[in-house]
GROMACS .gro file of C-alpha atoms in nm:
model
  407
    1MET     CA    1   0.000   0.000   0.000
    2SER     CA    2   0.135   0.341  -0.094
    3ARG     CA    3   0.193   0.608   0.169
    4SER     CA    4   0.165   0.980   0.201
    5VAL     CA    5   0.480   1.178   0.269
    6ASP     CA    6   0.371   1.239   0.628
    7GLU     CA    7   0.304   0.869   0.685
    8HIS     CA    8   0.648   0.768   0.565
    9VAL     CA    9   0.812   1.050   0.760
   10GLY     CA   10   0.648   0.913   1.074
   11GLU     CA   11   0.742   0.549   1.008
   12VAL     CA   12   1.110   0.624   0.936
   13ALA     CA   13   1.134   0.864   1.231
   14ALA     CA   14   0.990   0.603   1.468
   15ALA     CA   15   1.236   0.337   1.349
   16ILE     CA   16   1.536   0.568   1.389
   17SER     CA   17   1.412   0.693   1.726
   18ARG     CA   18   1.400   0.335   1.856
   19ALA     CA   19   1.751   0.272   1.728
   20ALA     CA   20   1.878   0.596   1.884
   21HIS     CA   21   1.722   0.504   2.219
   22ARG     CA   22   1.892   0.164   2.213
   23ARG     CA   23   2.223   0.330   2.135
   24THR     CA   24   2.194   0.558   2.438
   25GLN     CA   25   2.192   0.247   2.657
   26ASP     CA   26   2.549   0.170   2.553
   27ARG     CA   27   2.842   0.290   2.763
   28PRO     CA   28   2.891   0.668   2.735
   29VAL     CA   29   3.212   0.816   2.604
   30GLU     CA   30   3.424   1.073   2.791
   31ARG     CA   31   3.497   1.366   2.563
   32PRO     CA   32   3.698   1.688   2.611
   33VAL     CA   33   3.501   2.012   2.586
   34ALA     CA   34   3.636   2.156   2.263
   35PRO     CA   35   3.522   2.271   1.920
   36GLY     CA   36   3.379   1.978   1.731
   37LEU     CA   37   3.205   1.828   2.034
   38VAL     CA   38   2.870   1.693   1.914
   39GLY     CA   39   2.597   1.457   2.028
   40ARG     CA   40   2.398   1.455   2.352
   41LEU     CA   41   2.507   1.448   2.714
   42ALA     CA   42   2.482   1.109   2.881
   43ALA     CA   43   2.498   1.265   3.230
   44PRO     CA   44   2.454   1.614   3.376
   45ALA     CA   45   2.752   1.845   3.329
   46VAL     CA   46   2.822   2.011   3.666
   47SER     CA   47   2.966   2.360   3.684
   48ARG     CA   48   3.301   2.405   3.857
   49LEU     CA   49   3.258   2.782   3.875
   50ASP     CA   50   3.007   3.053   3.953
   51VAL     CA   51   2.896   3.223   3.630
   52PRO     CA   52   2.950   3.517   3.633
   53GLY     CA   53   3.250   3.461   3.857
   54PHE     CA   54   3.220   3.803   4.023
   55ASP     CA   55   2.982   4.098   4.043
   56ASN     CA   56   3.048   4.303   3.730
   57SER     CA   57   2.919   4.612   3.558
   58GLN     CA   58   2.657   4.593   3.287
   59MET     CA   59   2.738   4.945   3.164
   60ASP     CA   60   3.013   5.199   3.118
   61GLY     CA   61   2.949   5.440   3.405
   62PHE     CA   62   3.019   5.489   3.774
   63ALA     CA   63   3.016   5.236   4.056
   64VAL     CA   64   2.838   5.399   4.351
   65HIS     CA   65   2.692   5.343   4.695
   66ALA     CA   66   2.318   5.370   4.635
   67ALA     CA   67   2.281   5.532   4.977
   68ASP     CA   68   2.499   5.825   4.861
   69LEU     CA   69   2.244   5.913   4.594
   70ALA     CA   70   1.929   5.884   4.804
   71ARG     CA   71   1.888   6.264   4.826
   72ALA     CA   72   1.944   6.318   4.452
   73ALA     CA   73   1.566   6.320   4.402
   74ASP     CA   74   1.557   6.658   4.574
   75ALA     CA   75   1.881   6.814   4.451
   76PRO     CA   76   2.183   6.705   4.245
   77VAL     CA   77   2.450   6.516   4.435
   78ALA     CA   78   2.815   6.581   4.342
   79LEU     CA   79   3.073   6.316   4.435
   80PRO     CA   80   3.447   6.283   4.369
   81THR     CA   81   3.587   5.998   4.164
   82VAL     CA   82   3.857   5.752   4.257
   83ALA     CA   83   4.061   5.521   4.032
   84HIS     CA   84   3.904   5.370   3.722
   85VAL     CA   85   3.796   5.005   3.730
   86VAL     CA   86   3.847   4.822   3.401
   87ALA     CA   87   3.777   4.470   3.278
   88GLY     CA   88   4.054   4.241   3.397
   89ASP     CA   89   4.111   4.413   3.732
   90ALA     CA   90   4.160   4.122   3.967
   91ALA     CA   91   4.108   4.306   4.296
   92PRO     CA   92   3.972   4.660   4.270
   93THR     CA   93   4.016   4.884   4.570
   94PRO     CA   94   3.712   4.894   4.800
   95LEU     CA   95   3.492   5.197   4.735
   96ALA     CA   96   3.464   5.437   5.028
   97LEU     CA   97   3.134   5.606   5.109
   98GLY     CA   98   3.104   5.946   4.946
   99THR     CA   99   3.310   5.848   4.641
  100VAL     CA  100   3.238   5.692   4.301
  101ALA     CA  101   3.457   5.486   4.068
  102PRO     CA  102   3.452   5.513   3.688
  103ILE     CA  103   3.388   5.158   3.564
  104MET     CA  104   3.384   4.982   3.229
  105THR     CA  105   3.139   4.718   3.106
  106GLY     CA  106   3.239   4.376   3.240
  107ALA     CA  107   3.473   4.518   3.503
  108PRO     CA  108   3.441   4.390   3.862
  109VAL     CA  109   3.227   4.605   4.087
  110PRO     CA  110   3.455   4.727   4.369
  111PRO     CA  111   3.375   4.601   4.719
  112GLY     CA  112   3.129   4.832   4.891
  113ALA     CA  113   2.965   4.957   4.573
  114ASP     CA  114   2.616   4.821   4.510
  115ALA     CA  115   2.500   4.991   4.189
  116VAL     CA  116   2.625   5.135   3.861
  117VAL     CA  117   2.501   5.460   3.706
  118PRO     CA  118   2.549   5.483   3.326
  119VAL     CA  119   2.780   5.765   3.223
  120GLU     CA  120   2.512   5.925   3.007
  121GLN     CA  121   2.296   5.978   3.318
  122THR     CA  122   2.562   6.192   3.488
  123VAL     CA  123   2.719   6.536   3.445
  124ALA     CA  124   3.093   6.603   3.486
  125ARG     CA  125   3.127   6.915   3.702
  126GLU     CA  126   3.504   6.912   3.746
  127PHE     CA  127   3.762   6.721   3.544
  128GLY     CA  128   4.055   6.547   3.702
  129PRO     CA  129   4.323   6.290   3.614
  130VAL     CA  130   4.246   5.931   3.516
  131GLY     CA  131   4.338   5.810   3.863
  132GLY     CA  132   4.060   6.014   4.024
  133GLY     CA  133   3.988   6.370   4.131
  134ALA     CA  134   3.705   6.455   3.896
  135VAL     CA  135   3.367   6.553   4.042
  136VAL     CA  136   3.054   6.394   3.891
  137GLU     CA  137   2.697   6.513   3.943
  138PHE     CA  138   2.406   6.272   3.984
  139THR     CA  139   2.049   6.394   3.938
  140ALA     CA  140   1.848   6.087   4.042
  141PRO     CA  141   1.866   5.817   4.308
  142VAL     CA  142   1.951   5.460   4.213
  143ALA     CA  143   1.831   5.128   4.354
  144PRO     CA  144   2.086   4.877   4.486
  145GLY     CA  145   2.172   4.619   4.222
  146THR     CA  146   2.106   4.851   3.927
  147PHE     CA  147   2.323   4.753   3.626
  148VAL     CA  148   2.518   4.503   3.837
  149ARG     CA  149   2.553   4.151   3.704
  150ALA     CA  150   2.562   3.954   4.026
  151ARG     CA  151   2.796   3.661   4.076
  152GLY     CA  152   2.642   3.322   4.002
  153THR     CA  153   2.320   3.454   3.848
  154ASP     CA  154   2.364   3.225   3.545
  155VAL     CA  155   2.482   2.915   3.729
  156ARG     CA  156   2.645   2.835   4.063
  157ALA     CA  157   2.938   2.601   4.117
  158GLY     CA  158   2.797   2.254   4.180
  159GLU     CA  159   2.482   2.314   3.977
  160ALA     CA  160   2.414   2.145   3.643
  161VAL     CA  161   2.512   2.354   3.345
  162LEU     CA  162   2.325   2.113   3.116
  163GLU     CA  163   2.117   1.810   3.200
  164ALA     CA  164   2.150   1.459   3.058
  165GLY     CA  165   2.017   1.447   2.703
  166ALA     CA  166   2.107   1.808   2.625
  167PRO     CA  167   2.234   1.860   2.270
  168LEU     CA  168   2.598   1.966   2.239
  169HIS     CA  169   2.564   2.252   1.993
  170PRO     CA  170   2.816   2.543   1.981
  171ALA     CA  171   2.635   2.744   2.249
  172ALA     CA  172   2.647   2.442   2.481
  173VAL     CA  173   3.023   2.412   2.428
  174GLY     CA  174   3.061   2.781   2.518
  175ALA     CA  175   2.853   2.739   2.833
  176LEU     CA  176   3.060   2.441   2.945
  177VAL     CA  177   3.383   2.635   2.890
  178VAL     CA  178   3.275   2.938   3.097
  179ALA     CA  179   3.157   2.701   3.371
  180GLY     CA  180   3.501   2.542   3.391
  181VAL     CA  181   3.385   2.201   3.265
  182GLU     CA  182   3.675   2.025   3.092
  183THR     CA  183   3.526   1.686   3.000
  184VAL     CA  184   3.173   1.550   2.963
  185ARG     CA  185   3.012   1.210   2.924
  186VAL     CA  186   2.853   1.188   2.581
  187ALA     CA  187   2.598   0.935   2.466
  188PRO     CA  188   2.749   0.713   2.195
  189ALA     CA  189   2.688   0.849   1.846
  190LEU     CA  190   2.439   0.672   1.625
  191ARG     CA  191   2.624   0.442   1.384
  192LEU     CA  192   2.510   0.453   1.024
  193ALA     CA  193   2.596   0.207   0.745
  194ILE     CA  194   2.531   0.314   0.386
  195VAL     CA  195   2.491   0.045   0.121
  196ALA     CA  196   2.478   0.140  -0.246
  197THR     CA  197   2.362  -0.137  -0.479
  198GLY     CA  198   2.410  -0.193  -0.851
  199ALA     CA  199   2.636  -0.378  -1.092
  200GLU     CA  200   2.692  -0.048  -1.273
  201LEU     CA  201   2.858   0.091  -0.958
  202ILE     CA  202   3.086  -0.211  -0.920
  203SER     CA  203   3.194  -0.194  -1.285
  204GLY     CA  204   3.249   0.180  -1.272
  205ALA     CA  205   3.005   0.243  -1.558
  206VAL     CA  206   2.822   0.481  -1.323
  207PRO     CA  207   3.008   0.671  -1.047
  208ASP     CA  208   2.886   0.589  -0.698
  209SER     CA  209   2.783   0.936  -0.584
  210ASN     CA  210   2.499   0.814  -0.361
  211SER     CA  211   2.705   0.655  -0.085
  212ARG     CA  212   2.944   0.949  -0.081
  213VAL     CA  213   2.661   1.201  -0.059
  214LEU     CA  214   2.503   1.016   0.232
  215LEU     CA  215   2.840   0.971   0.400
  216ALA     CA  216   2.900   1.347   0.375
  217HIS     CA  217   2.557   1.418   0.525
  218ALA     CA  218   2.624   1.175   0.811
  219HIS     CA  219   2.961   1.333   0.889
  220GLU     CA  220   2.803   1.680   0.879
  221LEU     CA  221   2.565   1.562   1.153
  222GLY     CA  222   2.848   1.418   1.361
  223LEU     CA  223   2.741   1.057   1.309
  224GLU     CA  224   2.968   0.757   1.274
  225ALA     CA  225   2.918   0.618   0.925
  226THR     CA  226   3.063   0.368   0.680
  227ALA     CA  227   2.991   0.323   0.308
  228HIS     CA  228   2.970   0.000   0.109
  229VAL     CA  229   2.886  -0.105  -0.246
  230VAL     CA  230   2.740  -0.441  -0.356
  231PRO     CA  231   2.627  -0.578  -0.695
  232ASP     CA  232   2.273  -0.689  -0.773
  233ASP     CA  233   2.333  -1.021  -0.601
  234PRO     CA  234   2.098  -1.123  -0.318
  235ALA     CA  235   2.355  -1.352  -0.154
  236GLU     CA  236   2.619  -1.078  -0.143
  237LEU     CA  237   2.372  -0.827  -0.002
  238GLU     CA  238   2.256  -1.072   0.264
  239ALA     CA  239   2.614  -1.146   0.363
  240LEU     CA  240   2.694  -0.775   0.388
  241LEU     CA  241   2.385  -0.706   0.602
  242ASP     CA  242   2.484  -0.992   0.831
  243ARG     CA  243   2.827  -0.833   0.878
  244LEU     CA  244   2.696  -0.481   0.926
  245ALA     CA  245   2.402  -0.542   1.161
  246PRO     CA  246   2.606  -0.613   1.479
  247LEU     CA  247   2.823  -0.307   1.415
  248THR     CA  248   2.565  -0.044   1.328
  249ASP     CA  249   2.239   0.111   1.444
  250VAL     CA  250   2.076   0.215   1.116
  251ILE     CA  251   2.139   0.085   0.763
  252VAL     CA  252   2.050   0.298   0.461
  253THR     CA  253   2.043   0.142   0.115
  254THR     CA  254   2.019   0.308  -0.225
  255GLY     CA  255   1.876   0.146  -0.536
  256GLY     CA  256   1.699  -0.184  -0.587
  257VAL     CA  257   1.361  -0.088  -0.438
  258SER     CA  258   1.128  -0.075  -0.739
  259ALA     CA  259   0.922  -0.353  -0.893
  260GLY     CA  260   1.169  -0.473  -1.160
  261THR     CA  261   1.334  -0.813  -1.186
  262ARG     CA  262   1.674  -0.704  -1.050
  263GLU     CA  263   1.560  -0.503  -0.749
  264VAL     CA  264   1.800  -0.673  -0.507
  265VAL     CA  265   1.712  -0.475  -0.194
  266ARG     CA  266   1.345  -0.550  -0.231
  267GLN     CA  267   1.416  -0.918  -0.309
  268VAL     CA  268   1.619  -0.962   0.008
  269LEU     CA  269   1.411  -0.755   0.249
  270GLU     CA  270   1.044  -0.757   0.149
  271THR     CA  271   0.973  -1.093   0.314
  272ARG     CA  272   1.111  -0.973   0.648
  273PRO     CA  273   0.858  -0.913   0.929
  274SER     CA  274   0.695  -0.568   0.902
  275ALA     CA  275   0.883  -0.485   0.581
  276TRP     CA  276   0.718  -0.228   0.354
  277PHE     CA  277   0.801  -0.150  -0.010
  278ASP     CA  278   0.584   0.072  -0.227
  279HIS     CA  279   0.547   0.431  -0.341
  280VAL     CA  280   0.538   0.748  -0.136
  281ALA     CA  281   0.342   1.038  -0.283
  282VAL     CA  282   0.648   1.245  -0.373
  283GLN     CA  283   0.842   1.335  -0.688
  284PRO     CA  284   1.130   1.261  -0.712
  285GLY     CA  285   1.185   0.972  -0.473
  286GLY     CA  286   0.858   0.781  -0.503
  287PRO     CA  287   0.987   0.421  -0.460
  288GLN     CA  288   1.080   0.367  -0.095
  289GLY     CA  289   1.123   0.083   0.150
  290LEU     CA  290   1.155   0.025   0.522
  291ALA     CA  291   1.252  -0.306   0.680
  292GLY     CA  292   1.465  -0.457   0.955
  293TRP     CA  293   1.760  -0.694   0.976
  294ASP     CA  294   1.776  -0.923   1.279
  295ASP     CA  295   2.129  -0.984   1.410
  296GLY     CA  296   2.008  -1.215   1.686
  297ASP     CA  297   2.006  -0.953   1.963
  298ARG     CA  298   1.810  -0.674   1.799
  299VAL     CA  299   1.646  -0.567   1.476
  300VAL     CA  300   1.841  -0.299   1.292
  301PRO     CA  301   1.621  -0.068   1.083
  302VAL     CA  302   1.699  -0.062   0.711
  303VAL     CA  303   1.579   0.252   0.532
  304CYS     CA  304   1.567   0.182   0.161
  305LEU     CA  305   1.600   0.473  -0.080
  306PRO     CA  306   1.570   0.474  -0.459
  307GLY     CA  307   1.883   0.487  -0.672
  308ASN     CA  308   1.864   0.804  -0.878
  309PRO     CA  309   2.096   1.070  -0.731
  310VAL     CA  310   1.841   1.348  -0.683
  311SER     CA  311   1.589   1.099  -0.542
  312VAL     CA  312   1.850   1.004  -0.281
  313LEU     CA  313   1.916   1.368  -0.191
  314VAL     CA  314   1.547   1.456  -0.166
  315SER     CA  315   1.468   1.136   0.027
  316PHE     CA  316   1.743   1.215   0.275
  317GLU     CA  317   1.603   1.565   0.338
  318LEU     CA  318   1.244   1.449   0.375
  319PHE     CA  319   1.278   1.121   0.563
  320LEU     CA  320   1.625   1.077   0.710
  321ARG     CA  321   1.781   1.407   0.804
  322PRO     CA  322   1.525   1.515   1.070
  323PRO     CA  323   1.540   1.198   1.288
  324LEU     CA  324   1.915   1.157   1.238
  325ALA     CA  325   1.973   1.520   1.335
  326ARG     CA  326   1.761   1.478   1.648
  327ALA     CA  327   1.961   1.172   1.745
  328ALA     CA  328   2.282   1.370   1.696
  329GLY     CA  329   2.165   1.668   1.901
  330ARG     CA  330   2.142   1.891   1.595
  331ILE     CA  331   1.863   2.116   1.468
  332ASP     CA  332   1.629   1.879   1.289
  333GLN     CA  333   1.450   2.118   1.054
  334ARG     CA  334   1.595   2.318   0.768
  335PRO     CA  335   1.527   2.695   0.765
  336THR     CA  336   1.202   2.755   0.581
  337GLY     CA  337   1.029   3.045   0.412
  338THR     CA  338   0.806   3.150   0.127
  339GLY     CA  339   0.851   3.362  -0.181
  340PRO     CA  340   0.705   3.434  -0.524
  341LEU     CA  341   0.804   3.211  -0.813
  342ALA     CA  342   1.013   3.374  -1.083
  343GLU     CA  343   0.868   3.145  -1.351
  344PRO     CA  344   0.573   2.906  -1.392
  345LEU     CA  345   0.584   2.533  -1.324
  346ILE     CA  346   0.367   2.225  -1.360
  347SER     CA  347   0.339   1.947  -1.102
  348PRO     CA  348   0.183   1.598  -1.095
  349SER     CA  349  -0.149   1.562  -0.920
  350GLY     CA  350  -0.144   1.371  -0.593
  351ARG     CA  351   0.230   1.404  -0.528
  352LEU     CA  352   0.444   1.646  -0.335
  353GLN     CA  353   0.680   1.776  -0.601
  354VAL     CA  354   1.021   1.883  -0.474
  355ARG     CA  355   1.201   2.118  -0.712
  356ARG     CA  356   1.541   2.280  -0.677
  357GLY     CA  357   1.564   2.657  -0.660
  358LEU     CA  358   1.766   2.969  -0.584
  359LEU     CA  359   1.659   3.248  -0.353
  360ARG     CA  360   1.706   3.581  -0.529
  361SER     CA  361   1.802   3.906  -0.356
  362ASP     CA  362   1.445   4.036  -0.399
  363GLY     CA  363   1.302   3.731  -0.217
  364SER     CA  364   1.173   3.559  -0.530
  365VAL     CA  365   1.250   3.197  -0.613
  366SER     CA  366   1.394   3.084  -0.945
  367LEU     CA  367   1.398   2.718  -1.041
  368VAL     CA  368   1.722   2.532  -1.110
  369GLY     CA  369   1.706   2.252  -1.366
  370ALA     CA  370   1.414   2.033  -1.458
  371ALA     CA  371   1.207   1.811  -1.228
  372GLY     CA  372   1.403   1.495  -1.313
  373SER     CA  373   1.573   1.271  -1.059
  374HIS     CA  374   1.891   1.228  -1.263
  375LEU     CA  375   2.032   1.583  -1.241
  376PRO     CA  376   2.269   1.601  -0.942
  377VAL     CA  377   2.465   1.894  -1.083
  378SER     CA  378   2.150   2.107  -1.093
  379TYR     CA  379   2.079   2.004  -0.735
  380ALA     CA  380   2.427   2.112  -0.626
  381ARG     CA  381   2.373   2.455  -0.785
  382ALA     CA  382   2.055   2.513  -0.583
  383ASP     CA  383   2.024   2.657  -0.235
  384LEU     CA  384   1.657   2.575  -0.184
  385LEU     CA  385   1.413   2.288  -0.213
  386VAL     CA  386   1.082   2.420  -0.345
  387LEU     CA  387   0.780   2.224  -0.216
  388VAL     CA  388   0.473   2.205  -0.438
  389PRO     CA  389   0.175   2.047  -0.253
  390GLU     CA  390  -0.002   1.735  -0.375
  391ASP     CA  391  -0.316   1.922  -0.475
  392VAL     CA  392  -0.138   2.179  -0.692
  393THR     CA  393  -0.082   2.095  -1.059
  394ALA     CA  394   0.037   2.431  -1.191
  395LEU     CA  395   0.175   2.759  -1.060
  396ASP     CA  396   0.229   3.087  -1.240
  397ALA     CA  397   0.513   3.332  -1.202
  398GLY     CA  398   0.440   3.538  -0.892
  399ASP     CA  399   0.255   3.260  -0.710
  400ILE     CA  400   0.386   3.200  -0.357
  401VAL     CA  401   0.577   2.879  -0.285
  402GLN     CA  402   0.722   2.727   0.031
  403TRP     CA  403   1.094   2.651   0.041
  404TRP     CA  404   1.353   2.478   0.258
  405ARG     CA  405   1.703   2.621   0.271
  406ILE     CA  406   1.965   2.352   0.197
  407ALA     CA  407   2.276   2.565   0.133
   0.00000   0.00000   0.00000
């Protein structure tokens, strides 16, 4: 039975989610906190430091005792300055009552001071040297804590910076660094095996771009991945799946899923329990399959994509990238938007047509190449996927289309 795009999205996502959950039960890996850290935390990461590590100024201005300015509501208060406090001062001199200290953004608030008044809210009455001596006039009182970033307001030493399961994106790496965390326990990365099928790939008559494209996508997501090529031989494919299943969490095949006589993937897998092979209502990428390979201890999901290069790319974006990205702790959805078409198009009834496009500087969308599934160069020149709904058969220039950003 054929499926809608949403139905197949859900089935593939559920299979990969189960595989990802099983993988998290394996022993976590200790990793240094450094650029390139990806995945999800296997255990809470505990801060070694207070963040911020000291009370510091939110503004360029003057550190003050709020009590000194209490009467400024009735009349201006003029106070002398002492030495400047700048970012990097390890131990600023305590601030005496009746004095103020010029202070820079991020600099430590001197002991005794409890507020900062921005420089633009003051008037210099007398000018003195950098080390102090100027007289500054204040025309309004200030509440304690104003423009002071208090120590530990982001996180305290001993508290969790990030909880177990948190994705390790760049902002997370930065947070761990400022909290003094040097290593973290990371859930093991999902292991992906890519299997391209076809005698034409073995002979070299057709370059094997599919496995390399999928391998590049997997590496971009921070996943462990291997690539393999087999001919249209059921015994060889079965033997390869037997070898791969104990070593991997998800297997992705390309080619061999249609209804022809040499569709090796379908031949080998369609009799497996719960296997499904049919069409999804999408162009390109209609022939799809989903099955499992039992290695004795578990059933490894096998996501079966068609063989044409653009069909593989589109299928990856629709069905594989979102659940794989979630498993890797990455953003699972591409940036999306809408814009007017620069030229007309036609689309098959009852199928989601996925065209390649370019976003112009005026916000309009121009198409790149034809709708065929055999044009990988055109795909590489595009920065958008243009999505034409199943119930739309034609669009004119100027009609609004939805797009996903892919580059």
